Amino acid sequence: MTYQQAIDWINTRSWSGTGQGIVRCRALLALLGDPQKKLKFVHVAGTNGKGSVCACLARILEEAGYRTGLYVSPHLVRFNDRIYVDGKEIGDEDFARLAGQVRGAVLRMEEPATVFEIMTAMAMLYFREQGCDIVVLEVGMGGRLDSTNVIDAPEAGVITSIGLDHTKELGDTLEKIAREKGGIIKTGCPVVTDGGNGPVLPVLEEICREKGAFLTVTQPNRIRLRSLEPGRTEFDYGGLERVRLALPGAYQVRNAAVVIETARVLEKKGWRTGEETVRRGLLRVYWPGRFEILHRSPWFILDGSHNPDGIRATLESLREYFPGKKPAFLLGMLSTKDVEGALHAIEPVASEIGVIMPPSDKAEDAAALRDRIRRECSVRTESFSSIREGVERMLARAGAEDVICATGSLYSVAELRACAEHFFGDGLQRGTVR
């Protein structure tokens, strides 16, 4: 099987299946020799912040000298960038070979595996082959029934910020969603969660009591922000002073607190994740598409927030970085998301909204969303026939000090980045500490 044949085959598979993904994934991995049973994990669930926390933890473990696997979703550019070892995505040759191996097992299954289950199986095989000491594993959706929950008790379980998203699948209250995400908690497994989850902490505490799992809760009131400006974030937390974080965005400091507490849990279990390793990891981490500053004149920010809680966190960062400014938004969302909640958050702070369509069959139609905004909001709104047209038109009328924030969906990130590379050329930059 060639690489292109592997991609073509994966694209023929369904993204959703009947029943429970965990059941199908368990059956698939059994046919492949259960590679996950030979690996150690940090398992990360949550509504917002999962990817950033995973990226930070993986970088810290790499800095400590461990061979580290990282499994995340969705991919921003191509399927390969869901699977990393020591910061390098899986190569095309290995991808094709493992896809062929998994395909053989899929053909023997009673119920066909979905794309996510196939990718999870490929990742487990790759991490075992590569001799990973530890794998940072991001939950796809929920937790209890997620395909990644096939693993035994991890070295640590992590539950980031919990909000209302995927309500059709996970439940229509925070408590129901917390119970689904708390499904990754296993007997005797230490768990770290964001202190901002106060309203649902009783749910997580109950699960931990049932499982005999020790719960660590971050303390947001112990975060002291020393510096928050483009290219430099510095903070104190829990006895660590002047920690520098490469990820821009005010909300990333709260994610970093989760990372720090998780590193401490791992250190107690014998992993070399002490203070200096944590500092190096947080300083050197890079995670695209999360309040990523791609240009400075005008300011062009790429952010994959796609639910009201995530968008509110993005707006908080915009207020912190650019006080007194009213940003222009380039907005594209999926119809399955809480579009009304996102608009309610954006309208009061937006100078204008340009509407685009993410490259997904679930995308909200740009013209329909434009008309909806015009009916429900007072902000100036225009729709564009393509992402490229949206970026070009918004840049054309932006002044040097203006701020443009492209947000609403991770599915748009790859094309938005390509457009930025075209229009900014050598002026393109990453939102990292300098």
PDB file of C-alpha atoms in Angstrom, residues 208-331:
ATOM      1  CA  CYS A 208     -12.424   9.230  42.206  1.00  0.00           C
ATOM      2  CA  ARG A 209     -13.822   7.913  45.489  1.00  0.00           C
ATOM      3  CA  GLU A 210     -15.436   4.996  43.651  1.00  0.00           C
ATOM      4  CA  LYS A 211     -12.179   4.192  41.844  1.00  0.00           C
ATOM      5  CA  GLY A 212      -9.790   4.838  44.721  1.00  0.00           C
ATOM      6  CA  ALA A 213      -8.116   7.513  42.618  1.00  0.00           C
ATOM      7  CA  PHE A 214      -6.350  10.524  44.143  1.00  0.00           C
ATOM      8  CA  LEU A 215      -7.561  13.856  42.715  1.00  0.00           C
ATOM      9  CA  THR A 216      -5.380  16.956  42.424  1.00  0.00           C
ATOM     10  CA  VAL A 217      -7.176  20.225  41.636  1.00  0.00           C
ATOM     11  CA  THR A 218      -5.260  23.234  40.349  1.00  0.00           C
ATOM     12  CA  GLN A 219      -5.588  26.493  42.237  1.00  0.00           C
ATOM     13  CA  PRO A 220      -6.189  29.340  39.782  1.00  0.00           C
ATOM     14  CA  ASN A 221      -6.038  31.871  42.641  1.00  0.00           C
ATOM     15  CA  ARG A 222      -2.367  30.970  43.076  1.00  0.00           C
ATOM     16  CA  ILE A 223      -1.523  32.075  39.529  1.00  0.00           C
ATOM     17  CA  ARG A 224       0.280  35.407  39.427  1.00  0.00           C
ATOM     18  CA  LEU A 225       0.681  36.819  35.946  1.00  0.00           C
ATOM     19  CA  ARG A 226       3.909  38.799  35.670  1.00  0.00           C
ATOM     20  CA  SER A 227       3.939  39.510  31.933  1.00  0.00           C
ATOM     21  CA  LEU A 228       1.413  38.966  29.171  1.00  0.00           C
ATOM     22  CA  GLU A 229       2.366  40.492  25.860  1.00  0.00           C
ATOM     23  CA  PRO A 230       2.918  39.212  22.324  1.00  0.00           C
ATOM     24  CA  GLY A 231       6.022  37.031  22.442  1.00  0.00           C
ATOM     25  CA  ARG A 232       6.351  36.889  26.212  1.00  0.00           C
ATOM     26  CA  THR A 233       4.227  35.253  28.914  1.00  0.00           C
ATOM     27  CA  GLU A 234       5.658  34.950  32.412  1.00  0.00           C
ATOM     28  CA  PHE A 235       3.881  33.825  35.564  1.00  0.00           C
ATOM     29  CA  ASP A 236       4.219  32.338  39.048  1.00  0.00           C
ATOM     30  CA  TYR A 237       2.296  29.294  40.183  1.00  0.00           C
ATOM     31  CA  GLY A 238       2.396  26.996  43.166  1.00  0.00           C
ATOM     32  CA  GLY A 239       5.910  27.812  44.338  1.00  0.00           C
ATOM     33  CA  LEU A 240       7.389  28.180  40.845  1.00  0.00           C
ATOM     34  CA  GLU A 241       8.360  31.764  40.051  1.00  0.00           C
ATOM     35  CA  ARG A 242       8.987  33.488  36.722  1.00  0.00           C
ATOM     36  CA  VAL A 243       7.925  30.557  34.583  1.00  0.00           C
ATOM     37  CA  ARG A 244       8.076  31.495  30.896  1.00  0.00           C
ATOM     38  CA  LEU A 245       5.465  29.990  28.603  1.00  0.00           C
ATOM     39  CA  ALA A 246       5.896  29.825  24.836  1.00  0.00           C
ATOM     40  CA  LEU A 247       2.172  29.487  24.130  1.00  0.00           C
ATOM     41  CA  PRO A 248       0.479  32.892  23.773  1.00  0.00           C
ATOM     42  CA  GLY A 249      -2.971  33.527  25.191  1.00  0.00           C
ATOM     43  CA  ALA A 250      -4.108  34.371  28.719  1.00  0.00           C
ATOM     44  CA  TYR A 251      -6.001  31.087  28.987  1.00  0.00           C
ATOM     45  CA  GLN A 252      -2.802  29.111  28.382  1.00  0.00           C
ATOM     46  CA  VAL A 253      -1.537  30.078  31.831  1.00  0.00           C
ATOM     47  CA  ARG A 254      -4.437  28.126  33.360  1.00  0.00           C
ATOM     48  CA  ASN A 255      -3.571  25.185  31.128  1.00  0.00           C
ATOM     49  CA  ALA A 256       0.053  25.497  32.261  1.00  0.00           C
ATOM     50  CA  ALA A 257      -1.082  25.162  35.895  1.00  0.00           C
ATOM     51  CA  VAL A 258      -2.688  21.828  34.953  1.00  0.00           C
ATOM     52  CA  VAL A 259       0.583  20.806  33.285  1.00  0.00           C
ATOM     53  CA  ILE A 260       2.659  21.745  36.321  1.00  0.00           C
ATOM     54  CA  GLU A 261       0.457  19.735  38.690  1.00  0.00           C
ATOM     55  CA  THR A 262       0.528  16.762  36.308  1.00  0.00           C
ATOM     56  CA  ALA A 263       4.329  16.924  36.126  1.00  0.00           C
ATOM     57  CA  ARG A 264       4.417  16.832  39.921  1.00  0.00           C
ATOM     58  CA  VAL A 265       2.187  13.766  39.964  1.00  0.00           C
ATOM     59  CA  LEU A 266       4.465  12.064  37.445  1.00  0.00           C
ATOM     60  CA  GLU A 267       7.556  13.010  39.463  1.00  0.00           C
ATOM     61  CA  LYS A 268       6.081  11.278  42.514  1.00  0.00           C
ATOM     62  CA  LYS A 269       5.743   8.164  40.368  1.00  0.00           C
ATOM     63  CA  GLY A 270       9.432   8.252  39.483  1.00  0.00           C
ATOM     64  CA  TRP A 271       9.438  10.213  36.206  1.00  0.00           C
ATOM     65  CA  ARG A 272      12.117  12.908  35.822  1.00  0.00           C
ATOM     66  CA  THR A 273       9.705  15.829  35.597  1.00  0.00           C
ATOM     67  CA  GLY A 274      11.158  18.192  38.176  1.00  0.00           C
ATOM     68  CA  GLU A 275      11.158  21.978  38.182  1.00  0.00           C
ATOM     69  CA  GLU A 276      13.934  22.629  35.669  1.00  0.00           C
ATOM     70  CA  THR A 277      12.523  20.137  33.194  1.00  0.00           C
ATOM     71  CA  VAL A 278       9.088  21.751  33.494  1.00  0.00           C
ATOM     72  CA  ARG A 279      10.596  25.192  32.895  1.00  0.00           C
ATOM     73  CA  ARG A 280      12.433  24.041  29.759  1.00  0.00           C
ATOM     74  CA  GLY A 281       9.387  22.267  28.405  1.00  0.00           C
ATOM     75  CA  LEU A 282       7.031  25.201  28.864  1.00  0.00           C
ATOM     76  CA  LEU A 283       9.583  27.574  27.351  1.00  0.00           C
ATOM     77  CA  ARG A 284      10.131  25.450  24.241  1.00  0.00           C
ATOM     78  CA  VAL A 285       6.678  24.068  23.493  1.00  0.00           C
ATOM     79  CA  TYR A 286       4.949  24.942  20.230  1.00  0.00           C
ATOM     80  CA  TRP A 287       1.308  24.233  19.430  1.00  0.00           C
ATOM     81  CA  PRO A 288      -0.187  25.710  16.252  1.00  0.00           C
ATOM     82  CA  GLY A 289      -3.626  27.218  15.833  1.00  0.00           C
ATOM     83  CA  ARG A 290      -4.155  28.257  19.448  1.00  0.00           C
ATOM     84  CA  PHE A 291      -4.003  32.054  19.720  1.00  0.00           C
ATOM     85  CA  GLU A 292      -1.108  31.873  17.299  1.00  0.00           C
ATOM     86  CA  ILE A 293       0.231  35.276  16.315  1.00  0.00           C
ATOM     87  CA  LEU A 294       1.126  35.047  12.634  1.00  0.00           C
ATOM     88  CA  HIS A 295       1.740  38.723  11.842  1.00  0.00           C
ATOM     89  CA  ARG A 296       2.166  42.007  13.683  1.00  0.00           C
ATOM     90  CA  SER A 297       1.284  44.846  11.300  1.00  0.00           C
ATOM     91  CA  PRO A 298      -1.615  44.370  11.118  1.00  0.00           C
ATOM     92  CA  TRP A 299      -1.989  41.855  13.918  1.00  0.00           C
ATOM     93  CA  PHE A 300      -3.253  38.550  12.510  1.00  0.00           C
ATOM     94  CA  ILE A 301      -4.147  35.888  15.069  1.00  0.00           C
ATOM     95  CA  LEU A 302      -5.140  32.314  14.300  1.00  0.00           C
ATOM     96  CA  ASP A 303      -7.221  30.559  16.945  1.00  0.00           C
ATOM     97  CA  GLY A 304      -9.133  27.293  16.656  1.00  0.00           C
ATOM     98  CA  SER A 305     -11.670  27.973  19.438  1.00  0.00           C
ATOM     99  CA  HIS A 306     -14.972  26.423  18.392  1.00  0.00           C
ATOM    100  CA  ASN A 307     -17.370  26.617  21.332  1.00  0.00           C
ATOM    101  CA  PRO A 308     -18.551  29.519  23.505  1.00  0.00           C
ATOM    102  CA  ASP A 309     -16.213  28.756  26.426  1.00  0.00           C
ATOM    103  CA  GLY A 310     -13.213  28.544  24.119  1.00  0.00           C
ATOM    104  CA  ILE A 311     -14.174  31.710  22.281  1.00  0.00           C
ATOM    105  CA  ARG A 312     -14.673  33.581  25.565  1.00  0.00           C
ATOM    106  CA  ALA A 313     -11.140  32.529  26.552  1.00  0.00           C
ATOM    107  CA  THR A 314      -9.870  33.867  23.230  1.00  0.00           C
ATOM    108  CA  LEU A 315     -11.696  37.146  23.803  1.00  0.00           C
ATOM    109  CA  GLU A 316     -10.100  37.391  27.251  1.00  0.00           C
ATOM    110  CA  SER A 317      -6.676  37.106  25.625  1.00  0.00           C
ATOM    111  CA  LEU A 318      -7.561  39.735  23.027  1.00  0.00           C
ATOM    112  CA  ARG A 319      -8.578  42.141  25.808  1.00  0.00           C
ATOM    113  CA  GLU A 320      -5.341  41.454  27.713  1.00  0.00           C
ATOM    114  CA  TYR A 321      -3.037  41.819  24.698  1.00  0.00           C
ATOM    115  CA  PHE A 322      -4.863  44.644  22.921  1.00  0.00           C
ATOM    116  CA  PRO A 323      -6.686  46.751  25.515  1.00  0.00           C
ATOM    117  CA  GLY A 324      -9.096  49.285  24.046  1.00  0.00           C
ATOM    118  CA  LYS A 325      -9.078  47.749  20.562  1.00  0.00           C
ATOM    119  CA  LYS A 326     -12.085  46.242  18.786  1.00  0.00           C
ATOM    120  CA  PRO A 327     -10.817  43.333  16.695  1.00  0.00           C
ATOM    121  CA  ALA A 328     -12.204  42.239  13.357  1.00  0.00           C
ATOM    122  CA  PHE A 329     -13.160  38.565  13.260  1.00  0.00           C
ATOM    123  CA  LEU A 330     -12.883  36.086  10.433  1.00  0.00           C
ATOM    124  CA  LEU A 331     -15.393  33.508  11.597  1.00  0.00           C
TER     125      LEU A 331
END
